[in-house]
Tab-separated table of C-alpha atoms and ligand atoms in Angstrom:
chain	number	residue	atom	x	y	z
Y	1	MET	CA	-49.402	10.895	16.805
Y	2	THR	CA	-50.908	14.289	17.564
Y	3	TYR	CA	-50.848	16.379	20.764
Y	4	LEU	CA	-53.008	15.037	23.600
Y	5	PHE	CA	-54.911	18.330	23.835
Y	6	GLU	CA	-56.127	18.118	20.239
Y	7	THR	CA	-59.848	17.936	19.439
Y	8	GLU	CA	-61.875	17.664	16.240
Y	9	GLU	CA	-61.266	21.398	15.759
Y	10	HIS	CA	-57.476	20.891	15.706
Y	11	SER	CA	-57.893	17.993	13.343
Y	12	GLN	CA	-59.830	20.185	10.865
Y	13	LEU	CA	-57.218	22.894	11.235
Y	14	ARG	CA	-54.496	20.340	10.465
Y	15	GLU	CA	-56.371	19.262	7.328
Y	16	ASN	CA	-56.634	22.841	6.116
Y	17	VAL	CA	-52.934	23.538	6.768
Y	18	ARG	CA	-51.932	20.213	5.166
Y	19	ARG	CA	-53.824	21.094	1.962
Y	20	PHE	CA	-52.095	24.473	1.865
Y	21	ALA	CA	-48.640	23.000	2.523
Y	22	GLN	CA	-49.036	20.239	-0.064
Y	23	LYS	CA	-50.278	22.640	-2.728
Y	24	HIS	CA	-48.322	25.824	-2.101
Y	25	ILE	CA	-45.047	24.814	-0.410
Y	26	ALA	CA	-44.041	21.169	-0.981
Y	27	PRO	CA	-43.755	21.329	-4.798
Y	28	HIS	CA	-41.268	24.232	-4.462
Y	29	ALA	CA	-39.607	23.346	-1.162
Y	30	HIS	CA	-36.258	22.174	-2.510
Y	31	ALA	CA	-35.994	25.004	-5.056
Y	32	TRP	CA	-36.832	27.699	-2.493
Y	33	GLU	CA	-34.354	26.294	0.016
Y	34	GLU	CA	-31.617	26.207	-2.622
Y	35	ALA	CA	-32.528	29.744	-3.763
Y	36	CYS	CA	-32.475	30.946	-0.122
Y	37	GLU	CA	-35.832	32.675	-0.656
Y	38	PHE	CA	-39.527	32.006	-1.068
Y	39	PRO	CA	-41.893	34.304	-3.006
Y	40	ARG	CA	-43.342	37.234	-1.133
Y	41	GLU	CA	-46.815	36.384	-2.524
Y	42	LEU	CA	-46.855	33.342	-0.248
Y	43	TYR	CA	-47.756	35.610	2.698
Y	44	ARG	CA	-50.937	36.690	0.955
Y	45	THR	CA	-51.819	33.160	-0.130
Y	46	ALA	CA	-51.256	31.936	3.420
Y	47	ALA	CA	-53.420	34.750	4.813
Y	48	GLU	CA	-56.222	33.934	2.370
Y	49	ALA	CA	-56.071	30.290	3.441
Y	50	GLY	CA	-56.534	31.471	7.048
Y	51	LEU	CA	-53.049	30.489	8.211
Y	52	LEU	CA	-51.519	33.758	9.367
Y	53	GLY	CA	-54.341	34.651	11.741
Y	54	ILE	CA	-54.183	31.427	13.760
Y	55	SER	CA	-54.071	32.154	17.531
Y	56	TYR	CA	-54.662	35.907	17.103
Y	57	PRO	CA	-57.853	37.502	18.468
Y	58	VAL	CA	-60.640	37.962	15.933
Y	59	SER	CA	-60.891	41.602	17.108
Y	60	GLU	CA	-57.357	42.227	15.757
Y	61	GLY	CA	-58.064	40.592	12.397
Y	62	GLY	CA	-57.014	37.122	13.534
Y	63	ALA	CA	-58.744	33.767	13.239
Y	64	GLY	CA	-59.020	33.115	16.978
Y	65	GLY	CA	-57.620	30.087	18.781
Y	66	ASP	CA	-54.601	29.849	21.036
Y	67	VAL	CA	-51.091	28.518	21.266
Y	68	MET	CA	-52.362	24.933	20.897
Y	69	HIS	CA	-53.870	25.743	17.495
Y	70	ALA	CA	-50.618	27.419	16.495
Y	71	LEU	CA	-48.590	24.347	17.521
Y	72	ALA	CA	-50.788	21.934	15.567
Y	73	ALA	CA	-50.771	24.185	12.490
Y	74	SER	CA	-47.043	24.769	12.605
Y	75	GLU	CA	-46.330	21.030	12.854
Y	76	GLU	CA	-48.526	20.292	9.854
Y	77	LEU	CA	-46.810	23.035	7.844
Y	78	VAL	CA	-43.396	21.427	8.411
Y	79	LEU	CA	-44.615	17.836	7.940
Y	80	TYR	CA	-46.307	18.481	4.587
Y	81	GLY	CA	-44.477	21.596	3.352
Y	82	HIS	CA	-41.028	20.000	3.711
Y	83	SER	CA	-39.337	23.406	4.023
Y	84	VAL	CA	-38.479	24.532	7.537
Y	85	GLY	CA	-36.952	27.745	6.147
Y	86	THR	CA	-40.217	28.719	4.457
Y	87	CYS	CA	-42.230	27.918	7.582
Y	88	VAL	CA	-40.076	30.031	9.905
Y	89	GLY	CA	-39.972	32.937	7.433
Y	90	LEU	CA	-43.727	32.862	6.941
Y	91	ASN	CA	-44.211	32.757	10.722
Y	92	SER	CA	-41.782	35.477	11.860
Y	93	HIS	CA	-44.906	37.414	12.886
Y	94	GLY	CA	-45.241	34.836	15.701
Y	95	ILE	CA	-42.453	36.627	17.586
Y	96	ALA	CA	-42.865	40.144	16.164
Y	97	LEU	CA	-46.581	40.724	16.778
Y	98	PRO	CA	-47.471	39.345	20.239
Y	99	PRO	CA	-46.000	42.325	22.176
Y	100	ILE	CA	-48.057	44.686	19.969
Y	101	VAL	CA	-51.201	42.577	20.434
Y	102	ARG	CA	-50.664	42.551	24.199
Y	103	LEU	CA	-49.504	46.121	24.812
Y	104	GLY	CA	-50.218	48.136	21.671
Y	105	THR	CA	-52.757	50.928	21.288
Y	106	PRO	CA	-55.763	50.407	18.963
Y	107	SER	CA	-54.059	52.547	16.351
Y	108	GLN	CA	-50.798	50.535	16.582
Y	109	LYS	CA	-52.748	47.294	16.198
Y	110	GLU	CA	-54.523	48.662	13.144
Y	111	ARG	CA	-51.273	49.843	11.552
Y	112	PHE	CA	-49.067	46.879	12.384
Y	113	VAL	CA	-51.042	43.768	13.371
Y	114	ALA	CA	-53.938	43.696	10.901
Y	115	PRO	CA	-51.861	44.224	7.689
Y	116	VAL	CA	-49.492	41.383	8.681
Y	117	LEU	CA	-52.390	39.014	9.310
Y	118	ARG	CA	-53.791	39.983	5.899
Y	119	GLY	CA	-50.440	39.006	4.341
Y	120	GLU	CA	-49.784	42.585	3.168
Y	121	LYS	CA	-46.856	43.367	5.454
Y	122	ILE	CA	-43.926	41.339	6.791
Y	123	SER	CA	-42.805	41.743	10.394
Y	124	ALA	CA	-39.649	40.833	12.313
Y	125	LEU	CA	-38.432	40.948	15.908
Y	126	ALA	CA	-35.010	42.455	16.647
Y	127	ILE	CA	-33.466	41.790	20.043
Y	128	THR	CA	-30.006	40.313	19.302
Y	129	GLU	CA	-27.051	42.620	18.652
Y	130	PRO	CA	-23.622	41.936	17.158
Y	131	GLY	CA	-22.156	42.415	20.654
Y	132	GLY	CA	-24.282	39.581	22.095
Y	133	GLY	CA	-27.730	38.024	22.258
Y	134	SER	CA	-27.829	36.048	25.487
Y	135	ASP	CA	-27.461	39.029	27.806
Y	136	VAL	CA	-30.568	40.908	26.675
Y	137	ALA	CA	-30.430	43.331	29.628
Y	138	SER	CA	-27.115	44.685	28.284
Y	139	LEU	CA	-28.348	45.599	24.813
Y	140	ARG	CA	-26.847	48.821	23.478
Y	141	THR	CA	-29.015	50.119	20.629
Y	142	LYS	CA	-29.932	53.549	21.965
Y	143	ALA	CA	-33.165	55.475	21.472
Y	144	VAL	CA	-33.051	59.051	22.750
Y	145	ARG	CA	-36.282	61.013	22.999
Y	146	ASN	CA	-36.254	64.239	20.969
Y	147	GLY	CA	-39.643	65.984	20.854
Y	148	ASP	CA	-42.182	63.588	19.411
Y	149	HIS	CA	-39.495	61.236	18.024
Y	150	TYR	CA	-36.862	58.827	19.273
Y	151	VAL	CA	-33.437	59.043	17.624
Y	152	VAL	CA	-32.124	55.499	17.293
Y	153	ASN	CA	-28.470	54.475	16.883
Y	154	GLY	CA	-27.143	50.925	16.939
Y	155	SER	CA	-27.381	47.602	15.166
Y	156	LYS	CA	-29.120	44.233	15.352
Y	157	THR	CA	-28.129	40.894	13.932
Y	158	PHE	CA	-29.482	37.416	13.041
Y	159	ILE	CA	-32.946	38.924	12.466
Y	160	THR	CA	-35.359	36.442	10.851
Y	161	SER	CA	-37.219	38.066	7.909
Y	162	GLY	CA	-35.157	41.205	8.553
Y	163	VAL	CA	-34.076	41.573	4.911
Y	164	ARG	CA	-37.544	42.157	3.474
Y	165	CYS	CA	-39.679	43.021	6.483
Y	166	ASP	CA	-41.849	46.154	6.472
Y	167	PHE	CA	-41.262	46.833	10.150
Y	168	VAL	CA	-39.222	45.552	13.056
Y	169	THR	CA	-40.370	45.296	16.662
Y	170	THR	CA	-37.060	46.464	18.091
Y	171	ALA	CA	-35.593	46.311	21.594
Y	172	VAL	CA	-33.866	49.610	22.371
Y	173	ARG	CA	-32.277	51.297	25.368
Y	174	THR	CA	-34.316	54.328	26.366
Y	175	GLY	CA	-33.147	54.458	29.972
Y	176	GLY	CA	-30.146	53.578	32.128
Y	177	GLU	CA	-28.142	50.367	32.342
Y	178	GLY	CA	-29.777	46.969	32.854
Y	179	HIS	CA	-33.233	45.586	32.208
Y	180	GLY	CA	-34.991	48.665	33.592
Y	181	GLY	CA	-33.838	50.784	30.649
Y	182	VAL	CA	-35.209	48.670	27.793
Y	183	SER	CA	-38.196	49.561	25.582
Y	184	LEU	CA	-39.847	48.183	22.454
Y	185	LEU	CA	-40.122	50.429	19.413
Y	186	VAL	CA	-41.595	49.610	16.003
Y	187	ILE	CA	-39.170	50.782	13.327
Y	188	GLU	CA	-40.569	50.888	9.804
Y	189	ARG	CA	-38.847	50.204	6.501
Y	190	GLY	CA	-38.129	53.460	4.723
Y	191	THR	CA	-37.387	55.388	7.910
Y	192	PRO	CA	-34.248	57.407	7.043
Y	193	GLY	CA	-31.224	55.896	8.807
Y	194	PHE	CA	-32.654	52.356	8.912
Y	195	THR	CA	-30.795	50.023	6.549
Y	196	VAL	CA	-30.334	46.297	6.033
Y	197	SER	CA	-26.555	46.144	6.291
Y	198	LYS	CA	-26.218	42.461	5.345
Y	199	LYS	CA	-28.170	39.384	4.258
Y	200	LEU	CA	-26.494	36.595	6.241
Y	201	ALA	CA	-25.550	33.153	4.830
Y	202	LYS	CA	-26.286	30.362	7.295
Y	203	THR	CA	-26.106	26.595	8.040
Y	204	GLY	CA	-29.825	25.829	7.713
Y	205	TRP	CA	-33.237	27.538	7.412
Y	206	TRP	CA	-32.044	28.626	3.939
Y	207	ALA	CA	-35.427	29.667	2.550
Y	208	SER	CA	-35.854	32.242	5.327
Y	209	ASP	CA	-33.854	35.447	5.206
Y	210	THR	CA	-31.681	36.532	8.122
Y	211	ALA	CA	-30.394	40.080	8.392
Y	212	GLU	CA	-28.032	42.424	10.072
Y	213	LEU	CA	-29.762	45.783	10.579
Y	214	SER	CA	-28.261	49.196	11.131
Y	215	PHE	CA	-29.775	52.343	12.672
Y	216	GLU	CA	-27.990	55.662	12.240
Y	217	GLU	CA	-29.648	58.803	13.560
Y	218	CYS	CA	-32.911	57.049	12.709
Y	219	ARG	CA	-35.881	59.219	13.718
Y	220	VAL	CA	-38.783	57.026	14.849
Y	221	PRO	CA	-42.150	58.569	15.864
Y	222	ALA	CA	-42.689	58.299	19.635
Y	223	SER	CA	-46.141	56.948	18.762
Y	224	ASN	CA	-44.356	53.715	17.716
Y	225	LEU	CA	-43.381	52.947	21.328
Y	226	ILE	CA	-45.024	49.662	22.392
Y	227	GLY	CA	-46.236	49.760	25.974
Y	228	GLU	CA	-44.574	51.985	28.536
Y	229	GLU	CA	-41.099	53.418	28.210
Y	230	ASN	CA	-38.433	51.325	30.027
Y	231	MET	CA	-40.912	48.467	30.573
Y	232	GLY	CA	-39.915	46.467	27.486
Y	233	PHE	CA	-37.795	43.811	29.216
Y	234	LEU	CA	-40.760	42.061	30.818
Y	235	ALA	CA	-42.610	42.027	27.477
Y	236	ILE	CA	-39.525	40.482	25.843
Y	237	MET	CA	-39.305	37.780	28.537
Y	238	ILE	CA	-43.016	36.900	28.220
Y	239	ASN	CA	-42.557	36.714	24.434
Y	240	PHE	CA	-39.532	34.438	24.870
Y	241	ALA	CA	-41.509	31.869	26.896
Y	242	THR	CA	-44.030	31.412	24.056
Y	243	GLU	CA	-41.299	31.511	21.404
Y	244	ARG	CA	-39.483	28.692	23.213
Y	245	LEU	CA	-42.633	26.603	23.227
Y	246	PHE	CA	-43.039	27.201	19.459
Y	247	LEU	CA	-39.399	26.298	18.858
Y	248	ALA	CA	-39.894	23.082	20.851
Y	249	GLY	CA	-42.953	22.339	18.693
Y	250	GLN	CA	-40.859	22.884	15.554
Y	251	CYS	CA	-38.317	20.390	16.933
Y	252	VAL	CA	-41.095	17.812	17.338
Y	253	ALA	CA	-42.213	18.471	13.738
Y	254	ILE	CA	-38.702	18.273	12.269
Y	255	ALA	CA	-37.932	15.079	14.217
Y	256	GLU	CA	-41.244	13.508	13.212
Y	257	LEU	CA	-40.545	14.275	9.548
Y	258	ALA	CA	-36.985	12.889	9.772
Y	259	TYR	CA	-38.373	9.778	11.478
Y	260	ARG	CA	-41.024	9.238	8.759
Y	261	GLU	CA	-38.414	9.660	6.020
Y	262	SER	CA	-36.202	7.117	7.807
Y	263	VAL	CA	-38.982	4.545	8.143
Y	264	LYS	CA	-39.706	4.860	4.397
Y	265	TYR	CA	-36.036	4.571	3.530
Y	266	ALA	CA	-35.485	1.580	5.844
Y	267	ARG	CA	-38.372	-0.249	4.164
Y	268	ASP	CA	-37.001	0.349	0.641
Y	269	ARG	CA	-33.230	0.126	0.959
Y	270	LYS	CA	-31.563	-3.286	0.910
Y	271	ALA	CA	-28.312	-4.421	2.531
Y	272	PHE	CA	-27.019	-7.955	3.016
Y	273	GLY	CA	-29.997	-9.511	1.217
Y	274	ARG	CA	-32.765	-7.858	3.184
Y	275	THR	CA	-34.250	-4.399	3.727
Y	276	LEU	CA	-32.629	-2.154	6.340
Y	277	MET	CA	-35.820	-2.695	8.340
Y	278	GLY	CA	-34.932	-6.378	8.393
Y	279	HIS	CA	-31.933	-5.578	10.619
Y	280	GLN	CA	-32.675	-5.368	14.318
Y	281	VAL	CA	-30.166	-2.551	14.855
Y	282	ILE	CA	-32.091	-0.316	12.429
Y	283	ARG	CA	-35.465	-1.222	13.939
Y	284	HIS	CA	-34.117	-0.330	17.372
Y	285	LYS	CA	-32.716	2.975	16.116
Y	286	LEU	CA	-36.197	3.834	14.806
Y	287	ALA	CA	-37.781	2.675	18.065
Y	288	ASP	CA	-35.472	4.974	20.060
Y	289	MET	CA	-36.216	7.887	17.714
Y	290	VAL	CA	-39.992	7.568	17.972
Y	291	THR	CA	-39.828	7.072	21.765
Y	292	LYS	CA	-37.896	10.303	22.245
Y	293	ILE	CA	-40.301	12.186	19.957
Y	294	ALA	CA	-43.288	10.892	21.961
Y	295	ALA	CA	-41.695	11.957	25.260
Y	296	VAL	CA	-41.034	15.502	24.070
Y	297	ARG	CA	-44.461	15.745	22.439
Y	298	ALA	CA	-45.945	15.050	25.883
Y	299	LEU	CA	-43.813	17.769	27.475
Y	300	VAL	CA	-44.733	20.304	24.768
Y	301	SER	CA	-48.373	19.385	25.366
Y	302	GLU	CA	-48.071	19.991	29.103
Y	303	CYS	CA	-46.319	23.323	28.608
Y	304	ALA	CA	-48.966	24.436	26.065
Y	305	VAL	CA	-51.827	23.578	28.421
Y	306	ARG	CA	-50.238	25.638	31.191
Y	307	VAL	CA	-49.609	28.595	28.859
Y	308	VAL	CA	-53.266	28.546	27.785
Y	309	ARG	CA	-54.229	28.497	31.470
Y	310	GLU	CA	-52.148	31.703	31.720
Y	311	GLU	CA	-49.700	30.181	34.179
Y	312	GLN	CA	-46.254	31.800	34.133
Y	313	VAL	CA	-43.970	28.974	33.004
Y	314	PRO	CA	-40.508	30.348	32.128
Y	315	GLY	CA	-38.788	27.353	33.758
Y	316	LEU	CA	-41.003	24.741	32.129
Y	317	ALA	CA	-40.696	26.467	28.732
Y	318	ALA	CA	-36.899	26.409	29.083
Y	319	MET	CA	-36.974	22.708	30.075
Y	320	THR	CA	-39.264	21.935	27.144
Y	321	LYS	CA	-36.980	23.742	24.713
Y	322	ASN	CA	-33.852	21.947	25.942
Y	323	ALA	CA	-35.532	18.537	25.949
Y	324	ALA	CA	-36.871	19.216	22.438
Y	325	THR	CA	-33.601	20.442	20.951
Y	326	ASP	CA	-31.649	17.495	22.434
Y	327	MET	CA	-34.237	15.090	21.068
Y	328	CYS	CA	-34.288	16.725	17.630
Y	329	SER	CA	-30.484	16.791	17.330
Y	330	TYR	CA	-30.417	13.077	18.189
Y	331	VAL	CA	-33.233	12.119	15.808
Y	332	VAL	CA	-31.924	14.007	12.749
Y	333	ASP	CA	-28.448	12.583	13.336
Y	334	GLU	CA	-29.818	9.027	13.418
Y	335	ALA	CA	-31.954	9.782	10.351
Y	336	VAL	CA	-28.844	10.774	8.388
Y	337	GLN	CA	-27.082	7.620	9.650
Y	338	ILE	CA	-29.937	5.371	8.502
Y	339	HIS	CA	-29.764	7.021	5.061
Y	340	GLY	CA	-26.015	6.264	4.819
Y	341	GLY	CA	-24.233	8.266	2.071
Y	342	ASN	CA	-27.559	9.481	0.729
Y	343	GLY	CA	-28.132	11.155	4.098
Y	344	TYR	CA	-25.189	13.423	3.314
Y	345	MET	CA	-26.563	14.439	-0.082
Y	346	ARG	CA	-28.419	17.684	-0.690
Y	347	GLU	CA	-31.225	16.010	-2.647
Y	348	PHE	CA	-32.285	14.002	0.418
Y	349	LEU	CA	-34.617	15.763	2.832
Y	350	VAL	CA	-32.899	14.442	5.981
Y	351	GLU	CA	-29.648	16.183	4.984
Y	352	ARG	CA	-31.484	19.506	5.079
Y	353	LEU	CA	-33.365	18.691	8.300
Y	354	TYR	CA	-30.022	17.861	9.944
Y	355	ARG	CA	-28.762	21.369	9.088
Y	356	ASP	CA	-32.065	23.032	10.035
Y	357	ALA	CA	-32.065	21.350	13.451
Y	358	ARG	CA	-28.718	22.892	14.480
Y	359	LEU	CA	-30.333	26.270	15.061
Y	360	TYR	CA	-32.648	25.187	17.869
Y	361	PRO	CA	-30.162	24.888	20.772
Y	362	ILE	CA	-29.036	28.459	19.824
Y	363	GLY	CA	-32.060	30.507	18.668
Y	364	GLY	CA	-34.622	31.945	21.085
Y	365	GLY	CA	-32.082	31.619	23.929
Y	366	THR	CA	-29.264	29.083	23.981
Y	367	ARG	CA	-29.178	25.714	25.711
Y	368	GLU	CA	-26.910	27.202	28.389
Y	369	ILE	CA	-29.194	30.177	29.005
Y	370	MET	CA	-32.181	27.791	29.289
Y	371	ASN	CA	-30.300	26.007	32.063
Y	372	GLU	CA	-29.630	29.346	33.780
Y	373	ILE	CA	-33.387	30.046	33.716
Y	374	ILE	CA	-34.186	26.570	35.036
Y	375	ALA	CA	-31.612	27.002	37.830
Y	376	LYS	CA	-33.164	30.348	38.759
Y	377	THR	CA	-36.756	29.111	38.746
Y	378	GLU	CA	-35.692	26.072	40.798
Y	379	GLY	CA	-34.243	28.519	43.331
Y	380	TYR	CA	-30.509	27.672	43.206
Q	401	FAD	C1	-30.906	31.562	12.202
Q	401	FAD	C2	-31.069	32.476	13.379
Q	401	FAD	C3	-32.227	33.221	13.497
Q	401	FAD	C4	-32.382	34.122	14.555
Q	401	FAD	N1	-33.483	34.932	14.593
Q	401	FAD	C5	-33.518	35.943	15.500
Q	401	FAD	C6	-34.554	36.942	15.439
Q	401	FAD	O1	-35.465	36.882	14.605
Q	401	FAD	N2	-34.514	37.965	16.338
Q	401	FAD	C7	-33.525	38.066	17.283
Q	401	FAD	O2	-33.553	39.024	18.056
Q	401	FAD	N3	-32.549	37.135	17.368
Q	401	FAD	C8	-32.515	36.085	16.496
Q	401	FAD	N4	-31.504	35.162	16.564
Q	401	FAD	C9	-30.463	35.324	17.580
Q	401	FAD	C10	-30.465	34.265	18.668
Q	401	FAD	O3	-31.547	34.437	19.524
Q	401	FAD	C11	-29.098	34.401	19.372
Q	401	FAD	O4	-28.123	33.891	18.474
Q	401	FAD	C12	-29.019	33.693	20.695
Q	401	FAD	O5	-29.846	34.314	21.636
Q	401	FAD	C13	-27.583	33.662	21.248
Q	401	FAD	O6	-26.983	34.908	21.229
Q	401	FAD	P1	-25.536	35.066	20.579
Q	401	FAD	O7	-25.547	34.406	19.254
Q	401	FAD	O8	-25.138	36.478	20.632
Q	401	FAD	O9	-24.558	34.205	21.485
Q	401	FAD	P2	-23.764	34.721	22.782
Q	401	FAD	O10	-24.683	35.418	23.702
Q	401	FAD	O11	-22.554	35.442	22.332
Q	401	FAD	O12	-23.313	33.342	23.434
Q	401	FAD	C14	-22.218	32.575	22.898
Q	401	FAD	C15	-22.115	31.280	23.707
Q	401	FAD	O13	-21.850	31.595	25.084
Q	401	FAD	C16	-22.817	30.975	25.902
Q	401	FAD	N5	-23.146	31.822	27.049
Q	401	FAD	C17	-23.475	33.127	27.056
Q	401	FAD	N6	-23.728	33.545	28.302
Q	401	FAD	C18	-23.557	32.464	29.117
Q	401	FAD	C19	-23.695	32.230	30.521
Q	401	FAD	N7	-24.091	33.196	31.350
Q	401	FAD	N8	-23.424	31.005	30.985
Q	401	FAD	C20	-23.033	30.006	30.148
Q	401	FAD	N9	-22.914	30.157	28.824
Q	401	FAD	C21	-23.165	31.374	28.316
Q	401	FAD	C22	-24.042	30.801	25.004
Q	401	FAD	O14	-24.891	29.788	25.498
Q	401	FAD	C23	-23.382	30.436	23.683
Q	401	FAD	O15	-23.061	29.078	23.695
Q	401	FAD	C24	-31.368	34.223	15.537
Q	401	FAD	C25	-30.225	33.425	15.436
Q	401	FAD	C26	-30.050	32.585	14.375
Q	401	FAD	C27	-28.782	31.789	14.281
């Protein structure tokens, strides 16, 4: 099944992404996940195949399209690449670049957006701090204006692609307490005082790197400020709504892949003189899995259509993310169960998908914070 909004154009895009994933990711997926890294050259190969520019304006070096194209492409990458870690690492620009595309100056777009879409530079987004990620308005990394620079002190953690990125779109405090004092600053690798303090070991998403970053008396040119000073919080919230839709789309992709693997396994594996598929309990498990995937796919579709219509949908995006993460957790758990002991073994794909799926109720805003947003938008 594909998304209801898809046309012939999306179908061609899927074919292109599928060819790329089958050729350049799938043969190495297991090895890259085990090595906790994929080759840096993959960014350039992906750019040449037209993947990195999807949904970015042609005027900024992108390939055009919108969030619907990005959702279709990202699903295909997971389904045929078989490495969620590689896909999220390759696509960290999807959260790092949009604020620059929306609010950046022409010179900032030329310096930061175009090279990433050409696969020459790697970008990351840094909001979360060791002291907490949910309460974004309380972030503490300070940027104090000094002439034509900001002097940045603080730290960030859990930053996807943070270990080897060339720049980080960073949320900093330039003003007073609360959301009115937050700005976005691009901090480039090599800026004195900016270091990767740790490469973090994690449950899933192994092929992507995740970093703790440190800023000590780090002098960042004021020309790297994205948008207006102290107006960064709104940009972060707008970015979050799209990120949550993408994360929900990744949940659909992961669940779909786990479901397909389970159908294959149930057809091959025998127990009590017949295939697993010959047992009604297993058929019903699969029926429940595919039903839940279809329901969430419909919700993701609806949310995507509204985003493309430029409706503000923070509540719907939060609902979509929670519905998707619940569904995905359920589906990968059942997939492991259908695989029995093999489902617990590293050489079986569903074992890895089970670990990958655990991130989604946490990353991009937790399940609990999504409910807070829904409660607020519902007016209670
Ligand atoms: C693999 C991975 C990749 C990530 N990538 C990035 C990235 O690229 N950039 C980035 O900036 N961040 C990234 N994150 C961080 C992620 O967004 C945060 O982990 C998340 O927002 C939660 O923040 P926290 O971990 O500090 O949890 P906390 O804020 O400490 O929350 C801990 C628990 O308390 C609950 N809680 C908090 N406040 C409330 C409340 N008001 N009501 C009820 N419950 C509450 C939370 O729901 C959670 O269950 C990543 C995280 C992971 C694990």
